[in-house]
Amino acid sequence: MIPIQNIDHIVLRAVDLDAMLHFYGTVLGCPTLRRQDDLGLIQLRAGRSLIDLVPVDGRIGRAGGAAPGAAGAGGRNVDHFCLHVDPFDEAAIRAQLAAAGISAGPVESRNGAQGEGPSIYLNDPDGNQVELKGPPWGPGEKR
C-alpha cells in the first residue's frame, strides 16, 4: 500500500489570474507563498496544503492545452492534484503501480507544501494527472 498522508497541493489553470488571486488570496485568505513568474506559477498556502495557480498563457499553463471553458476545445481547469506520500519508497511505489498496470514518469525534484523533494507523475483511469510527492529532501539528498 502506498502510504498517502494527505493532499499536498492542487494546481488550477487560471484564465483571469488577477480574479483567481483575489478570490483565493483575499476572499479565502490564502497568502502567497512563492511566485515563479518564469514558469507561470503562483503558490498559495491553504493550511498545510498549497493551491498552485498557473495562468493558461504561462509556460506550465500552455502545456495543459485549451483554456477552461473553451467551447469545443476540451479545456480543463485542473492541471493536477498531488498526494503527499511518506515514506517515499520509489521501488515500492513503482512495484505497486506496475502490479496494477499503471506506468509512471521519472522521479524528479519538485516543490510541494512541505518543501522540495521527490515526486512522480501518473494518470488515473480517466486521464487525470496525479502527482505522488515525498517529503522534503534531507541534507545532502537533493537531486
Coordinates of N, CA and C in Angstrom, one line a residue, residues 26-108:
T26 N -7.4 37.0 -1.3 CA -8.1 38.0 -0.4 C -9.4 37.4 0.2
V27 N -10.3 36.8 -0.7 CA -11.6 36.3 -0.2 C -11.4 35.2 0.8
L28 N -10.6 34.2 0.4 CA -10.4 33.0 1.2 C -9.2 33.1 2.2
G29 N -8.4 34.1 2.0 CA -7.3 34.3 2.9 C -6.1 33.4 2.8
C30 N -5.8 32.9 1.6 CA -4.6 32.1 1.3 C -3.5 33.0 0.9
P31 N -2.5 33.2 1.8 CA -1.4 34.1 1.4 C -0.5 33.5 0.3
T32 N 0.1 34.4 -0.5 CA 1.1 34.0 -1.5 C 2.3 33.5 -0.8
L33 N 2.7 32.3 -1.1 CA 3.9 31.7 -0.5 C 5.1 31.9 -1.4
R34 N 4.9 31.7 -2.8 CA 6.0 31.7 -3.7 C 5.5 32.1 -5.1
R35 N 6.3 32.8 -5.8 CA 6.0 33.1 -7.2 C 7.1 32.7 -8.1
Q36 N 6.8 32.0 -9.2 CA 7.9 31.7 -10.2 C 7.3 32.1 -11.5
D37 N 7.5 33.4 -11.8 CA 6.9 34.0 -13.0 C 7.5 33.4 -14.3
D38 N 8.7 32.9 -14.2 CA 9.3 32.3 -15.4 C 8.6 31.0 -15.8
L39 N 8.0 30.3 -14.8 CA 7.2 29.1 -15.1 C 5.7 29.4 -15.2
G40 N 5.3 30.6 -14.7 CA 3.9 30.9 -14.7 C 3.3 30.1 -13.5
L41 N 3.8 30.3 -12.3 CA 3.3 29.5 -11.1 C 3.3 30.5 -9.9
I42 N 2.1 30.5 -9.3 CA 2.0 31.2 -8.0 C 1.4 30.2 -7.0
Q43 N 2.1 30.0 -5.9 CA 1.7 29.1 -4.8 C 1.2 29.8 -3.7
L44 N 0.0 29.4 -3.3 CA -0.7 30.0 -2.1 C -0.8 29.0 -1.0
R45 N -0.6 29.4 0.2 CA -0.7 28.5 1.4 C -2.2 28.3 1.7
A46 N -2.7 27.1 1.8 CA -4.0 26.8 2.2 C -3.9 25.8 3.4
G47 N -3.7 26.3 4.6 CA -3.4 25.5 5.8 C -2.1 24.7 5.6
R48 N -2.2 23.4 5.7 CA -1.0 22.5 5.5 C -0.7 22.2 4.0
S49 N -1.7 22.6 3.2 CA -1.6 22.3 1.7 C -1.3 23.6 0.9
L50 N -1.2 23.4 -0.4 CA -1.0 24.5 -1.3 C -2.0 24.5 -2.4
I51 N -2.4 25.7 -2.9 CA -3.1 25.9 -4.1 C -2.2 26.6 -5.1
D52 N -1.9 25.9 -6.2 CA -1.0 26.5 -7.2 C -1.9 27.1 -8.3
L53 N -1.6 28.3 -8.7 CA -2.3 28.9 -9.8 C -1.3 29.0 -10.9
V54 N -1.8 28.6 -12.1 CA -0.9 28.7 -13.3 C -1.8 29.4 -14.4
P55 N -1.4 30.6 -14.8 CA -2.1 31.2 -15.9 C -2.0 30.4 -17.2
V56 N -3.2 30.2 -17.9 CA -3.2 29.4 -19.1 C -2.2 29.8 -20.2
D57 N -1.8 31.1 -20.1 CA -0.9 31.6 -21.1 C 0.6 31.5 -20.7
G58 N 0.8 31.0 -19.5 CA 2.2 30.8 -18.9 C 2.8 29.5 -19.4
R59 N 4.1 29.3 -19.1 CA 4.8 28.1 -19.5 C 4.1 26.8 -19.1
I60 N 3.7 26.7 -17.8 CA 3.0 25.5 -17.3 C 1.6 25.4 -17.9
G61 N 0.9 26.6 -17.9 CA -0.4 26.6 -18.3 C -0.6 26.2 -19.8
R62 N 0.3 26.7 -20.6 CA 0.2 26.3 -22.1 C 0.3 24.8 -22.3
A63 N 1.1 24.2 -21.4 CA 1.3 22.7 -21.6 C 0.0 21.9 -21.3
G64 N -1.0 22.6 -20.6 CA -2.2 22.0 -20.3 C -3.3 22.0 -21.4
G65 N -3.0 22.6 -22.5 CA -3.9 22.6 -23.6 C -4.9 23.8 -23.5
A66 N -6.1 23.6 -24.1 CA -7.1 24.7 -24.2 C -7.4 25.2 -22.8
A67 N -7.8 26.5 -22.8 CA -8.2 27.2 -21.5 C -9.5 26.6 -21.0
P68 N -9.7 26.7 -19.7 CA -11.0 26.2 -19.1 C -12.2 27.0 -19.8
G69 N -13.2 26.3 -20.1 CA -14.4 26.9 -20.7 C -14.3 27.2 -22.1
A70 N -13.2 26.8 -22.8 CA -13.1 27.0 -24.2 C -14.0 26.1 -24.9
A71 N -15.0 26.6 -25.6 CA -16.0 25.9 -26.3 C -15.5 24.9 -27.3
G72 N -15.8 23.6 -27.1 CA -15.4 22.6 -28.1 C -14.0 22.3 -28.1
A73 N -13.2 22.9 -27.2 CA -11.7 22.7 -27.3 C -11.2 21.7 -26.2
G74 N -12.1 21.2 -25.4 CA -11.7 20.2 -24.3 C -10.9 20.9 -23.2
G75 N -11.1 22.2 -23.0 CA -10.4 22.9 -22.0 C -10.7 22.3 -20.6
R76 N -9.7 22.4 -19.7 CA -9.8 22.0 -18.3 C -9.2 23.0 -17.4
N77 N -9.7 23.0 -16.2 CA -9.1 24.0 -15.3 C -8.3 23.3 -14.2
V78 N -8.3 22.0 -14.0 CA -7.4 21.4 -13.0 C -6.3 20.8 -13.8
D79 N -5.1 21.2 -13.5 CA -3.9 20.7 -14.1 C -3.6 19.3 -13.5
H80 N -3.4 19.3 -12.2 CA -3.2 18.0 -11.5 C -3.4 18.2 -10.0
F81 N -3.5 17.1 -9.3 CA -3.5 17.2 -7.8 C -2.4 16.3 -7.3
C82 N -1.9 16.6 -6.1 CA -0.8 16.0 -5.6 C -1.1 15.4 -4.2
L83 N -0.7 14.1 -4.1 CA -0.9 13.4 -2.8 C 0.5 13.3 -2.1
H84 N 0.5 13.6 -0.8 CA 1.8 13.5 -0.1 C 2.0 12.1 0.4
V85 N 3.1 11.5 0.1 CA 3.4 10.1 0.4 C 4.6 10.1 1.3
D86 N 4.5 9.4 2.4 CA 5.6 9.4 3.4 C 5.5 8.1 4.2
P87 N 6.5 7.2 4.1 CA 7.8 7.4 3.4 C 7.6 7.2 1.9
F88 N 8.5 7.9 1.1 CA 8.5 7.8 -0.3 C 9.6 6.7 -0.7
D89 N 9.1 5.6 -1.0 CA 9.9 4.4 -1.4 C 9.6 4.2 -2.9
E90 N 10.5 4.8 -3.8 CA 10.3 4.7 -5.2 C 10.1 3.3 -5.7
A91 N 10.9 2.3 -5.3 CA 10.8 1.0 -5.7 C 9.4 0.3 -5.4
A92 N 9.0 0.6 -4.1 CA 7.7 0.0 -3.7 C 6.6 0.6 -4.4
I93 N 6.6 2.0 -4.6 CA 5.6 2.7 -5.3 C 5.5 2.1 -6.7
R94 N 6.6 2.0 -7.4 CA 6.6 1.5 -8.8 C 6.1 0.1 -8.9
A95 N 6.5 -0.7 -7.9 CA 6.0 -2.1 -7.9 C 4.5 -2.2 -7.8
Q96 N 4.0 -1.4 -6.9 CA 2.5 -1.4 -6.7 C 1.8 -0.9 -7.9
L97 N 2.3 0.2 -8.5 CA 1.7 0.7 -9.7 C 1.8 -0.3 -10.9
A98 N 3.0 -0.9 -11.0 CA 3.2 -1.9 -12.1 C 2.2 -3.1 -12.0
A99 N 2.0 -3.5 -10.7 CA 1.1 -4.6 -10.5 C -0.3 -4.3 -10.9
A100 N -0.7 -3.0 -10.9 CA -2.0 -2.6 -11.3 C -2.0 -2.2 -12.8
G101 N -0.9 -2.3 -13.5 CA -0.8 -2.0 -14.9 C -0.7 -0.5 -15.2
I102 N -0.2 0.2 -14.2 CA -0.1 1.7 -14.3 C 1.4 2.1 -14.4
S103 N 1.7 2.9 -15.4 CA 3.1 3.3 -15.6 C 3.2 4.8 -15.0
A104 N 4.4 5.1 -14.6 CA 4.6 6.5 -14.1 C 5.8 7.1 -14.7
G105 N 5.9 8.4 -14.6 CA 7.1 9.1 -15.1 C 8.3 8.9 -14.2
P106 N 9.3 9.6 -14.5 CA 10.6 9.5 -13.7 C 10.4 10.3 -12.4
V107 N 11.2 9.9 -11.4 CA 11.2 10.7 -10.2 C 12.0 12.0 -10.5
E108 N 11.4 13.1 -10.1 CA 12.0 14.4 -10.3 C 11.9 15.2 -9.0

